[in-house]
Tab-separated table of C-alpha atoms in Angstrom:
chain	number	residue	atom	x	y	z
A	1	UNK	CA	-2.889	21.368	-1.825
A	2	UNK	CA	-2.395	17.864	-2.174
A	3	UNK	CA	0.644	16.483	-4.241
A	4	UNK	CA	-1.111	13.172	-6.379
A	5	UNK	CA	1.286	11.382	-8.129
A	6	UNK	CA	0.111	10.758	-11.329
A	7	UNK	CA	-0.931	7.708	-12.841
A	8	UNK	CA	-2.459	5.620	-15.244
A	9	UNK	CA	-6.331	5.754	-14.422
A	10	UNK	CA	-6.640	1.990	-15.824
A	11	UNK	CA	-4.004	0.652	-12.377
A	12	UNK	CA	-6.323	2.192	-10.019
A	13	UNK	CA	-9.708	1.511	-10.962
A	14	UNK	CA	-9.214	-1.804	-12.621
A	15	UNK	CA	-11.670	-3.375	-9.472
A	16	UNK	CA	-14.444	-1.270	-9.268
A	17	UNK	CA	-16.720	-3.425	-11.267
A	18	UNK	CA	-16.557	-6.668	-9.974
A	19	UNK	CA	-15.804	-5.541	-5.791
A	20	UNK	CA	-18.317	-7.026	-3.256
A	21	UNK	CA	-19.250	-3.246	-2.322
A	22	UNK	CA	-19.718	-2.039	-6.196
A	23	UNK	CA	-21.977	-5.723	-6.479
A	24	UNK	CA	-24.155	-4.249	-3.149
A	25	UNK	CA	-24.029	-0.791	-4.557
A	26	UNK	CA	-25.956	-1.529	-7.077
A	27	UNK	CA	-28.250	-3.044	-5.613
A	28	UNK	CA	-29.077	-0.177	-3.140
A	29	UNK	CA	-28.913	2.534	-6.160
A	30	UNK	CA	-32.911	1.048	-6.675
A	31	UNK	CA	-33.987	1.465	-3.971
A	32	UNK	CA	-37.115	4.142	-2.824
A	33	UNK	CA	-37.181	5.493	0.287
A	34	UNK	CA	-39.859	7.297	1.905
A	35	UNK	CA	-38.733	10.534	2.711
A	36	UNK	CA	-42.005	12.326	3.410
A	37	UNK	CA	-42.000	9.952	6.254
A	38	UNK	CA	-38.685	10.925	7.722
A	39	UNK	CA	-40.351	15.026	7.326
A	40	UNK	CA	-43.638	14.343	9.193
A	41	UNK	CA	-41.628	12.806	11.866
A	42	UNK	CA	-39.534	15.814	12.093
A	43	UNK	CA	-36.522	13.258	11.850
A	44	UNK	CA	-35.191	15.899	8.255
A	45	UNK	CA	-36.347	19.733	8.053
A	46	UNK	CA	-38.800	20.428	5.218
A	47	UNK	CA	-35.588	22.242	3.380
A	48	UNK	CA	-33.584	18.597	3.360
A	49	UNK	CA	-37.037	16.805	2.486
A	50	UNK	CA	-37.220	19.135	-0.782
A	51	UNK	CA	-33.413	18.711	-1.734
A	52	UNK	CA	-33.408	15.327	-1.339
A	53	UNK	CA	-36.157	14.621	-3.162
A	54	UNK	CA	-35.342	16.699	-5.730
A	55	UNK	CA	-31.825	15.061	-6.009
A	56	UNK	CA	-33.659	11.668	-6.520
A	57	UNK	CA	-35.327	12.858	-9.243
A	58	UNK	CA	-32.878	14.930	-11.475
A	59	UNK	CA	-29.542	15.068	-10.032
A	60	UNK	CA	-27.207	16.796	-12.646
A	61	UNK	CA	-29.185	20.170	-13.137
A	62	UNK	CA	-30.474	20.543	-9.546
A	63	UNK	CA	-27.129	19.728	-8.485
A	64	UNK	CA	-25.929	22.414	-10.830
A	65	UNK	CA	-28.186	25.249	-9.475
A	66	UNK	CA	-28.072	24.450	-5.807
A	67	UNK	CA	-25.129	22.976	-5.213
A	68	UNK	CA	-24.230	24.628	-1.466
A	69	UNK	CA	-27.527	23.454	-0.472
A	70	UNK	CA	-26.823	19.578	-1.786
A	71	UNK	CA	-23.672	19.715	0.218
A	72	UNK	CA	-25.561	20.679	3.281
A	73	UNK	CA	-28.509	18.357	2.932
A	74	UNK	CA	-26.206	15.457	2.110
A	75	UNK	CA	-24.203	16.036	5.630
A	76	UNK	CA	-26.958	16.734	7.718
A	77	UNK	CA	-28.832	13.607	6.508
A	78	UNK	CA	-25.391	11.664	7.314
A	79	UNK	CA	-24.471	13.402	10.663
A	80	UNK	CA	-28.589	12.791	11.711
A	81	UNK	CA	-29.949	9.585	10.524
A	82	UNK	CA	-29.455	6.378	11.984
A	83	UNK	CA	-31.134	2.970	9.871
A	84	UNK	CA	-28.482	1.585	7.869
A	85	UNK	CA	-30.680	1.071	4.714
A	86	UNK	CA	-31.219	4.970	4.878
A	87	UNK	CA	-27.245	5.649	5.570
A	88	UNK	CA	-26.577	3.035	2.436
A	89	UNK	CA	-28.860	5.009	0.412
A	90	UNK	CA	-26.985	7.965	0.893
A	91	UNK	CA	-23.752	6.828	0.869
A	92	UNK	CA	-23.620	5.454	-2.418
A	93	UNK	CA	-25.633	8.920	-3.938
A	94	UNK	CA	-22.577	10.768	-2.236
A	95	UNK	CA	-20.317	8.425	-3.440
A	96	UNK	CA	-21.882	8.376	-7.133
A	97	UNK	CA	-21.881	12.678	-7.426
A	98	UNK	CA	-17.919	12.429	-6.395
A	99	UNK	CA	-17.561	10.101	-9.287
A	100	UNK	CA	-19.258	11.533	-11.488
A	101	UNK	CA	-17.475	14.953	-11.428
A	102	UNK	CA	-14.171	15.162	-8.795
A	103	UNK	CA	-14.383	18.778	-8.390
A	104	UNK	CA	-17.738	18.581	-6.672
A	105	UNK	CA	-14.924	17.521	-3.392
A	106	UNK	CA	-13.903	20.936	-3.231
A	107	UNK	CA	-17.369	21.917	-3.193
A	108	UNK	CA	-18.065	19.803	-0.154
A	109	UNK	CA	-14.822	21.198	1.421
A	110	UNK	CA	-15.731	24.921	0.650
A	111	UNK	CA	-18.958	24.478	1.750
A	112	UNK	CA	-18.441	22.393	4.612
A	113	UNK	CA	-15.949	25.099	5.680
A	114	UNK	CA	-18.660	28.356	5.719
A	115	UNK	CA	-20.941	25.929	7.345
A	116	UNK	CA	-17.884	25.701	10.519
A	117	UNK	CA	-18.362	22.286	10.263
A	118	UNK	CA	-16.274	19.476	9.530
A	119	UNK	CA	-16.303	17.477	5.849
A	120	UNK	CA	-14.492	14.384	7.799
A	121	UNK	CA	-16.066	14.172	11.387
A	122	UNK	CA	-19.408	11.926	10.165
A	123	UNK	CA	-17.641	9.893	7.753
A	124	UNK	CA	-14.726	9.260	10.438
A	125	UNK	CA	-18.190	8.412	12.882
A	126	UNK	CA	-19.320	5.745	10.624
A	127	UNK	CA	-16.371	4.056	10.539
A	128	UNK	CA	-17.354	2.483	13.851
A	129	UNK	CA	-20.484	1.255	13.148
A	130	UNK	CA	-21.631	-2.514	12.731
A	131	UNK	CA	-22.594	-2.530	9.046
A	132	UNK	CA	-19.651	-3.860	6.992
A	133	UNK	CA	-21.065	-1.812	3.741
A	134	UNK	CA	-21.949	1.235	5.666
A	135	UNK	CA	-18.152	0.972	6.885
A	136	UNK	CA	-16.493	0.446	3.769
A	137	UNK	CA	-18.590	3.199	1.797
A	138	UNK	CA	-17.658	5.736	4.523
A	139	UNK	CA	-14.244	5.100	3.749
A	140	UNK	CA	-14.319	5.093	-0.259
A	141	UNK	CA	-15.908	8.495	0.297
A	142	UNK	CA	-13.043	9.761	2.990
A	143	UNK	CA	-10.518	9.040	0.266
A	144	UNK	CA	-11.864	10.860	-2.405
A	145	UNK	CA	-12.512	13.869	-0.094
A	146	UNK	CA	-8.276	13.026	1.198
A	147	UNK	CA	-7.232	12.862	-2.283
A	148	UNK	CA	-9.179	14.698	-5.177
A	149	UNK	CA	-9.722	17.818	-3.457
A	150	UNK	CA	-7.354	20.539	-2.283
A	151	UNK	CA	-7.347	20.204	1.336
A	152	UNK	CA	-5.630	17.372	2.976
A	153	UNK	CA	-7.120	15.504	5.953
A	154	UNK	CA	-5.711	16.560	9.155
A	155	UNK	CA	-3.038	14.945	10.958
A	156	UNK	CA	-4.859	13.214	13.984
A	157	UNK	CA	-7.749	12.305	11.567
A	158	UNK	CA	-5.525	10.752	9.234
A	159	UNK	CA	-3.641	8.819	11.339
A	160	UNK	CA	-6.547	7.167	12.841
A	161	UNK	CA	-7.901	6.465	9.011
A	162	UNK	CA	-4.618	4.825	8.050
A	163	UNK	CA	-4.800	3.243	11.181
A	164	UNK	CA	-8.455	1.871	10.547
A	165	UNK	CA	-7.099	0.713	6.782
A	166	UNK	CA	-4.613	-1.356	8.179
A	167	UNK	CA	-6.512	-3.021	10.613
A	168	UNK	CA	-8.899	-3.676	7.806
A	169	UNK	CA	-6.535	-4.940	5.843
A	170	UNK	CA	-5.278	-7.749	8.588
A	171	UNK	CA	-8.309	-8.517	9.496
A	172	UNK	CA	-9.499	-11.761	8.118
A	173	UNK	CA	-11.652	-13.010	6.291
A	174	UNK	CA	-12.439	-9.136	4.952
A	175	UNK	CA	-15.089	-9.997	2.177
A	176	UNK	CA	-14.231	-5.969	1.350
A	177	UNK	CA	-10.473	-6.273	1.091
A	178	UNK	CA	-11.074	-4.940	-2.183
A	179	UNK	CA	-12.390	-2.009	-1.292
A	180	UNK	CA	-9.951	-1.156	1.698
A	181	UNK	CA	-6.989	-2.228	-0.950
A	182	UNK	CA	-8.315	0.258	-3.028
A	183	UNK	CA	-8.486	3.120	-0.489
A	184	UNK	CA	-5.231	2.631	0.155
A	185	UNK	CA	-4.137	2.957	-3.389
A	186	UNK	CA	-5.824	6.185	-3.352
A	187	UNK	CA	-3.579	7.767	-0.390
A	188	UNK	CA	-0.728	6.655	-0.653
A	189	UNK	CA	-0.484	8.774	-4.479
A	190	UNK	CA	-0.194	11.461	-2.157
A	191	UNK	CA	3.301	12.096	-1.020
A	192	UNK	CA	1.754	13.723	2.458
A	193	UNK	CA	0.209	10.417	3.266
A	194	UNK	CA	2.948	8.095	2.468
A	195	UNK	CA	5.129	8.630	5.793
A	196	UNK	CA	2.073	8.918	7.887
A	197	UNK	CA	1.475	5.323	6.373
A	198	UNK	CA	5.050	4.261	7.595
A	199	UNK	CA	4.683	6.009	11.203
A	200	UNK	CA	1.181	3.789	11.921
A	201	UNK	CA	3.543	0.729	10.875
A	202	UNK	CA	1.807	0.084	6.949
A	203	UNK	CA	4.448	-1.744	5.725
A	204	UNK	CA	5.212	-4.189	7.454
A	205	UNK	CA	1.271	-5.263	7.684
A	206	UNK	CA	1.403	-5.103	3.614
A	207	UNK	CA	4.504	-6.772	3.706
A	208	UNK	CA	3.056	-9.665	5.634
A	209	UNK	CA	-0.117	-10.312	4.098
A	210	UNK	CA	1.778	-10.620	0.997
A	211	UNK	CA	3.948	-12.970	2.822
A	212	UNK	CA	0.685	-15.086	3.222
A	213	UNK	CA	-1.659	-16.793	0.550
A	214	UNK	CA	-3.685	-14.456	-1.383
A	215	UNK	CA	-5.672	-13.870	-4.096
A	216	UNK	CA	-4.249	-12.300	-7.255
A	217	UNK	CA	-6.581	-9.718	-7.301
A	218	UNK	CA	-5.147	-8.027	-3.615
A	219	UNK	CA	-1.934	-8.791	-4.193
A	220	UNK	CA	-1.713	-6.454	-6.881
A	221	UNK	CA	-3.267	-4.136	-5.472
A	222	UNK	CA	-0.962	-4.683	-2.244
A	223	UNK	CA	1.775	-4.535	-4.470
A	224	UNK	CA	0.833	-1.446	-6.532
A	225	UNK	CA	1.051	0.518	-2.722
A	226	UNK	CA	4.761	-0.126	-2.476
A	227	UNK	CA	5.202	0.957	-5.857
A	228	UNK	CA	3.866	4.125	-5.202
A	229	UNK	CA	5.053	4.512	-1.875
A	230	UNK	CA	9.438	4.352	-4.078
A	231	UNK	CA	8.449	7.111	-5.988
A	232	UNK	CA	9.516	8.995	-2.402
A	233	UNK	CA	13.287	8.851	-2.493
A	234	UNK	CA	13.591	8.461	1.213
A	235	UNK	CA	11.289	5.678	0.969
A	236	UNK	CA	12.515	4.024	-1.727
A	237	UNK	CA	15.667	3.920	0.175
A	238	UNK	CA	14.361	2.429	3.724
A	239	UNK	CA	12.012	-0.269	1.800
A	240	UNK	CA	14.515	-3.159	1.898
A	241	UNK	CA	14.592	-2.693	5.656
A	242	UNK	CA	10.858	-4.330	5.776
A	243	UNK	CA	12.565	-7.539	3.310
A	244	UNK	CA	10.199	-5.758	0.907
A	245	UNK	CA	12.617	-7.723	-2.199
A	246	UNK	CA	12.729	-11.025	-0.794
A	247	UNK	CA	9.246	-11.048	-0.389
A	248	UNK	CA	8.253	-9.619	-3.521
A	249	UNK	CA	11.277	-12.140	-5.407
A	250	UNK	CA	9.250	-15.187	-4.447
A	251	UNK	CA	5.777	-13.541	-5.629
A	252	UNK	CA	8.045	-12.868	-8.615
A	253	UNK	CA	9.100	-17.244	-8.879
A	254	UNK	CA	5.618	-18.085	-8.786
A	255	UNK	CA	3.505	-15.607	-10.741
A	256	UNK	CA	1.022	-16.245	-13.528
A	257	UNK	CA	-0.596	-12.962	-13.867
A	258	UNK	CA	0.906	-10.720	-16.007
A	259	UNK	CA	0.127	-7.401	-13.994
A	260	UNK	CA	1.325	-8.751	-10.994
A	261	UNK	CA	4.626	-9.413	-12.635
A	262	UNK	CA	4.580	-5.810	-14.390
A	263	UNK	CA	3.865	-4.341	-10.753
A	264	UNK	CA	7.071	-6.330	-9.225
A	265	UNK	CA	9.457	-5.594	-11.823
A	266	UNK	CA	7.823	-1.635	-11.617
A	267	UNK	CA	8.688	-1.737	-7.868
A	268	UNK	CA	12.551	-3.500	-8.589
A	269	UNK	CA	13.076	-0.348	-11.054
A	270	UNK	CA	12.160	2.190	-8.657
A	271	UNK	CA	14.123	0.934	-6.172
A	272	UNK	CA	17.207	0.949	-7.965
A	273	UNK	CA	16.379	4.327	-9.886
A	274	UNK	CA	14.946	6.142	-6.787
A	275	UNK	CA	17.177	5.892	-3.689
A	276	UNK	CA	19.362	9.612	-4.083
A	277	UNK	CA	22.500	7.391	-2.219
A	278	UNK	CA	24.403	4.824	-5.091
A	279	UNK	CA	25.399	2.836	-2.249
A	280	UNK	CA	21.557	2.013	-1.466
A	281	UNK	CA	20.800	1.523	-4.584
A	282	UNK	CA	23.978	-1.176	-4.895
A	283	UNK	CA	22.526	-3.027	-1.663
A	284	UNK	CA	18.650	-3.241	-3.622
A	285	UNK	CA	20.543	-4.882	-6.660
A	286	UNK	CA	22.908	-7.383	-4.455
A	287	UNK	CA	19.813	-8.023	-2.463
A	288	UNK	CA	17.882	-8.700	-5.735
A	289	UNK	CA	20.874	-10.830	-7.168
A	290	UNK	CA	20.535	-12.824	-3.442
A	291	UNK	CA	16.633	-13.732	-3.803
A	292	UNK	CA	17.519	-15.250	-7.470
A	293	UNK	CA	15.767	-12.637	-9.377
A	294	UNK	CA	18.385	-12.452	-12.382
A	295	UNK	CA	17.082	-16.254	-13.187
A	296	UNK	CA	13.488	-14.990	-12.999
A	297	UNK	CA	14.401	-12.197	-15.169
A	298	UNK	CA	16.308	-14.735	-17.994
A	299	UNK	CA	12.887	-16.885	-18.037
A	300	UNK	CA	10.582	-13.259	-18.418
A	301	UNK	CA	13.498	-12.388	-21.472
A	302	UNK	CA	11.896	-15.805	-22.913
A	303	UNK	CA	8.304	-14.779	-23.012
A	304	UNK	CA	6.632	-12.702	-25.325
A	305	UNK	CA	4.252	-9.653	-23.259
A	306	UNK	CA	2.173	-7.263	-24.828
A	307	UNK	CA	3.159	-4.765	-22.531
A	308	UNK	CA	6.114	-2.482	-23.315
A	309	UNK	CA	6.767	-1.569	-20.096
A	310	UNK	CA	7.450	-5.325	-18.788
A	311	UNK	CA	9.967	-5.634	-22.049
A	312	UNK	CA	11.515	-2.133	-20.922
A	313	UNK	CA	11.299	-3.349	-17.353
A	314	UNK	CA	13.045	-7.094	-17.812
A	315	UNK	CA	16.290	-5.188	-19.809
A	316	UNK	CA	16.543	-2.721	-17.417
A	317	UNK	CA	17.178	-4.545	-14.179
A	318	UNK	CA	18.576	-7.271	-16.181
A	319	UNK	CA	21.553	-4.964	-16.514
A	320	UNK	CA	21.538	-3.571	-13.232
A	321	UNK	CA	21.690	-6.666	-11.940
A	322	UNK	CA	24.399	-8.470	-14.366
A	323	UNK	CA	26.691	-5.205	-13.845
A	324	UNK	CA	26.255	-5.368	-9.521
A	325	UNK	CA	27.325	-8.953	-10.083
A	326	UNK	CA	30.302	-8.215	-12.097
A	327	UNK	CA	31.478	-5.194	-9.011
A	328	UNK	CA	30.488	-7.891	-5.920
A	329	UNK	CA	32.965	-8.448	-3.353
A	330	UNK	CA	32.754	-11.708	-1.305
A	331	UNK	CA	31.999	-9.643	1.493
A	332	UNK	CA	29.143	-7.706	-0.374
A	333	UNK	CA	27.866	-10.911	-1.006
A	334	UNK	CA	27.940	-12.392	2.732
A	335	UNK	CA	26.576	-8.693	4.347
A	336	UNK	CA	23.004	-8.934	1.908
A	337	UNK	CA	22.801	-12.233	2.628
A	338	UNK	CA	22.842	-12.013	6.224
A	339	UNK	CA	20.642	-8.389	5.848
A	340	UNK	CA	18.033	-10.693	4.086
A	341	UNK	CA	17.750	-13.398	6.963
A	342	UNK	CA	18.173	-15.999	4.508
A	343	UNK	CA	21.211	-18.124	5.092
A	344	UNK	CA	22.456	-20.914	3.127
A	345	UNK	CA	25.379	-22.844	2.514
A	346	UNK	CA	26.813	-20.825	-0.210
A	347	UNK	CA	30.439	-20.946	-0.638
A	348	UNK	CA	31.798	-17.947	1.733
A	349	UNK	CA	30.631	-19.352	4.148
A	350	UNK	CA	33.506	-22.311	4.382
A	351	UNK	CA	35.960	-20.219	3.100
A	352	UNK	CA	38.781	-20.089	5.822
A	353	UNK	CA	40.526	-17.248	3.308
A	354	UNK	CA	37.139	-15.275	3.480
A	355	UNK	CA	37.398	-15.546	7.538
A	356	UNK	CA	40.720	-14.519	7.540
A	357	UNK	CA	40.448	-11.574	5.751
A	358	UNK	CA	36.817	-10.137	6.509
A	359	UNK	CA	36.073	-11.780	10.278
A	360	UNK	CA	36.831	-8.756	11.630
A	361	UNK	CA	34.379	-6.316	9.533
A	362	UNK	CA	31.633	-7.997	11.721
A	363	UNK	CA	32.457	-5.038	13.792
A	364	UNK	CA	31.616	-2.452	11.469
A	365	UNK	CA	28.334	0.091	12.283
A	366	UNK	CA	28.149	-0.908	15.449
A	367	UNK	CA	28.397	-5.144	14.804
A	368	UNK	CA	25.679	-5.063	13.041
A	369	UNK	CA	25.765	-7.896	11.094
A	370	UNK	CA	27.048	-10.057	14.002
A	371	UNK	CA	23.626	-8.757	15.945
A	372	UNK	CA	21.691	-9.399	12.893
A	373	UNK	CA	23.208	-13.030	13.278
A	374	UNK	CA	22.717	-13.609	16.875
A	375	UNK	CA	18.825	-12.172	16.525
A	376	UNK	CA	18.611	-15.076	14.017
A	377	UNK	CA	19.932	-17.690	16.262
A	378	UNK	CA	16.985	-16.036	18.670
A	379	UNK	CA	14.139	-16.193	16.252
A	380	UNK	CA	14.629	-18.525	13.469
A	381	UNK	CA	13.097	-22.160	13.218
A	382	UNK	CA	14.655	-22.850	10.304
A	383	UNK	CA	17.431	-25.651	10.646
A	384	UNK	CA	19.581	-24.598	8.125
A	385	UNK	CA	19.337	-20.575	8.952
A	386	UNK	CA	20.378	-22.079	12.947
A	387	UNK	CA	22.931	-23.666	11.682
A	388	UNK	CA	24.782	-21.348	9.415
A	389	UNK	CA	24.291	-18.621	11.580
A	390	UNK	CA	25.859	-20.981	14.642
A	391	UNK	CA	28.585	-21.823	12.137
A	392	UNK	CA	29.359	-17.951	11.169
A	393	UNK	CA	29.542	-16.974	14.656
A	394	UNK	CA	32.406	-19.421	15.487
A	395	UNK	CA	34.374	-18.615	12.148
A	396	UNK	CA	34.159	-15.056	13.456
A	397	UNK	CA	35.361	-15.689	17.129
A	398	UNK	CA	38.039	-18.365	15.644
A	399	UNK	CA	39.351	-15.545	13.711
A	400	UNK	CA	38.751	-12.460	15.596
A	401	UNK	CA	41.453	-12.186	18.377
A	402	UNK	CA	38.756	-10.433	20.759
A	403	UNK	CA	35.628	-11.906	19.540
A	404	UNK	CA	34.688	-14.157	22.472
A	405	UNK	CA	34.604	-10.808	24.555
């Protein structure tokens, strides 16, 4: 049985209208196609010619009587048939009966199952081929049969989907992000999916196409997949590893949509609330406190929103974050600001007391933040990142009897 988290119907299908695949969808809903044809060329059996054709002409109550032999039709026509306009056609009458009533996904599974044949093998197929609407249909319906029914899609088949939704998702230029976006919402409800996600690598890729220019639109949706993917305690903990707050703190600075701000501020909560260890959730709000989010949070306080749950949101972490300030040691402060990779000159740094007193502590689990400081020196471009990070490994050697060693 699949776990779905549950929630509001309004964040996940806000899109659906206005997507490049809905826009072509509609377009192939009026569409005829001949399928006499396809029966006196033997390409469909005389049983699939009549419950097709049937099905174009009065779905709900044929549906309704002879529903196992819909399910067949429908995957024999999709495991046989080959011209895309046909495989379109199909697609979206598939997709339309799942949307019309979600239980009918059991029914394929059920029925798919007496039949010893498999509900995700031809979807999985199409996948590969050329058509970018034949592609991105397949998909839409592989979700809904991953997520609204009670069987979960096996292991090897779902981590090549997940796989094939990130790759999606970097591509670019994807005139269907939308629609991949909004697959992804769709798994990653379910708490099964949400570490397979991790394992093929998921957030890091959503971490940096946020990281680049995009449209409001998919980064909200981008945005609304690390929400969901906190509500998992364990995840919610490792998040900040992936510099999921600085990222989302400068989304934060320069946001103008209201639901992209509501989604932020829903992810900052969770990550505080979530994490089962205090200590973690301590880091998330010094981290937070690092990337300037307390100012952001003073300028939301200002604004008026219609939505409660911004309001709630804003005093919430406002709090949080006022209170971690209030319990910060200087060396709190230095360790997230090294963790985030974003050094500046603030004042530790030049403080010989702070040297003194805390040079040594580099040391602690295993040096990491004196390897976290040397990777920097490795990677960075940034002059001022080189520099502190040159200048806070001398400190630490002038003060750390064995530190050239």
């Amino acid at each position: 049985m699949t776990t779905a988290l549950y929630l509001p119907e309004e964040n996940i299908d806000m899109i659906a209208a206005t997507s490049v695949l809905q826009q072509q969808a509609a377009d192939i809903r009026t569409r005829s196609i001949n399928w006499a044809s396809y029966m006196q060329s033997q390409m469909i059996s005389q049983e699939d010619y009549q419950v097709i054709s049937s099905l174009d002409k009065s779905r709900a109550s044929f549906l309704a009587q002879n529903s196992t032999q819909v399910v067949k039709t429908m995957l024999n026509l999709v495991s046989h048939l080959s011209k895309d306009s046909t495989i379109q056609y199909i697609l979206v009458l598939l997709d339309d009966l799942l949307q019309e009533d979600r239980s009918r996904v059991d029914l394929f599974h059920e029925t798919s199952g007496k039949m010893k044949q498999c509900v995700w093998g031809p979807f999985l197929n199409l996948l590969n081929r050329q058509d970018g609407f034949i592609v991105n249909m397949s998909s839409r319906i592989l979700a809904k049969f991953a997520c609204w029914g009670h069987e979960t899609m096996p292991k090897s088949d779902l981590n090549f989907y997940l796989q094939f939704l990130k790759d999606q998702l970097a591509s670019n230029n994807n005139e269907y992000i939308q629609s991949v976006a909004r697959c992804l919402q769709m798994m990653l409800r379910v708490d099964e999916y949400r570490f397979a996600f991790v394992s093929v690598d998921g957030i890091s890729t959503l971490i940096r196409i946020l990281s680049t220019r995009v449209n409001f639109q998919v980064q909200y949706q981008l945005i609304f997949c690390l929400w969901v993917l906190t509500f998992n305690p364990l995840l919610a903990a490792k998040m900040n590893k992936f510099s999921v707050i600085p990222i989302l703190a400068d989304i934060l600075s320069d946001c103008a949509k209201e639901k992209v701000t509501r989604i932020i501020l829903a992810v900052f909560r969770n990550l505080i609330e979530k994490p089962e260890d205090s200590s973690v959730a301590k880091d998330h709000c010094i981290a937070m406190v690092q990337c300037k989010v307390l100012k952001q949070l003073s300028i939301l306080e200002q604004r008026r929103f219609d939505d409660e749950d911004i309001t709630a949101d804003v005093e919430y972490l406002s709090e949080k974050l006022q209170n971690s300030v209030q319990d910060l040691s200087s060396f709190d402060e230095y360790a997230t600001e090294v963790r985030s990779g974003r050094l500046e000159w603030s004042p530790v740094h030049k403080s010989a007391k702070f040297w003194r007193e805390n040079a040594q502590r580099l040391n602690e689990k295993n040096y990491e933040l004196l390897r976290i400081l040397v990777h920097l020196l490795e990677t960075s471009k940034d002059a001022i990142i080189l520099s502190v990070a040159c200048f806070d490994i001398g400190e630490y050697v002038r003060h750390y009897p064995r530190g050239k060693q």
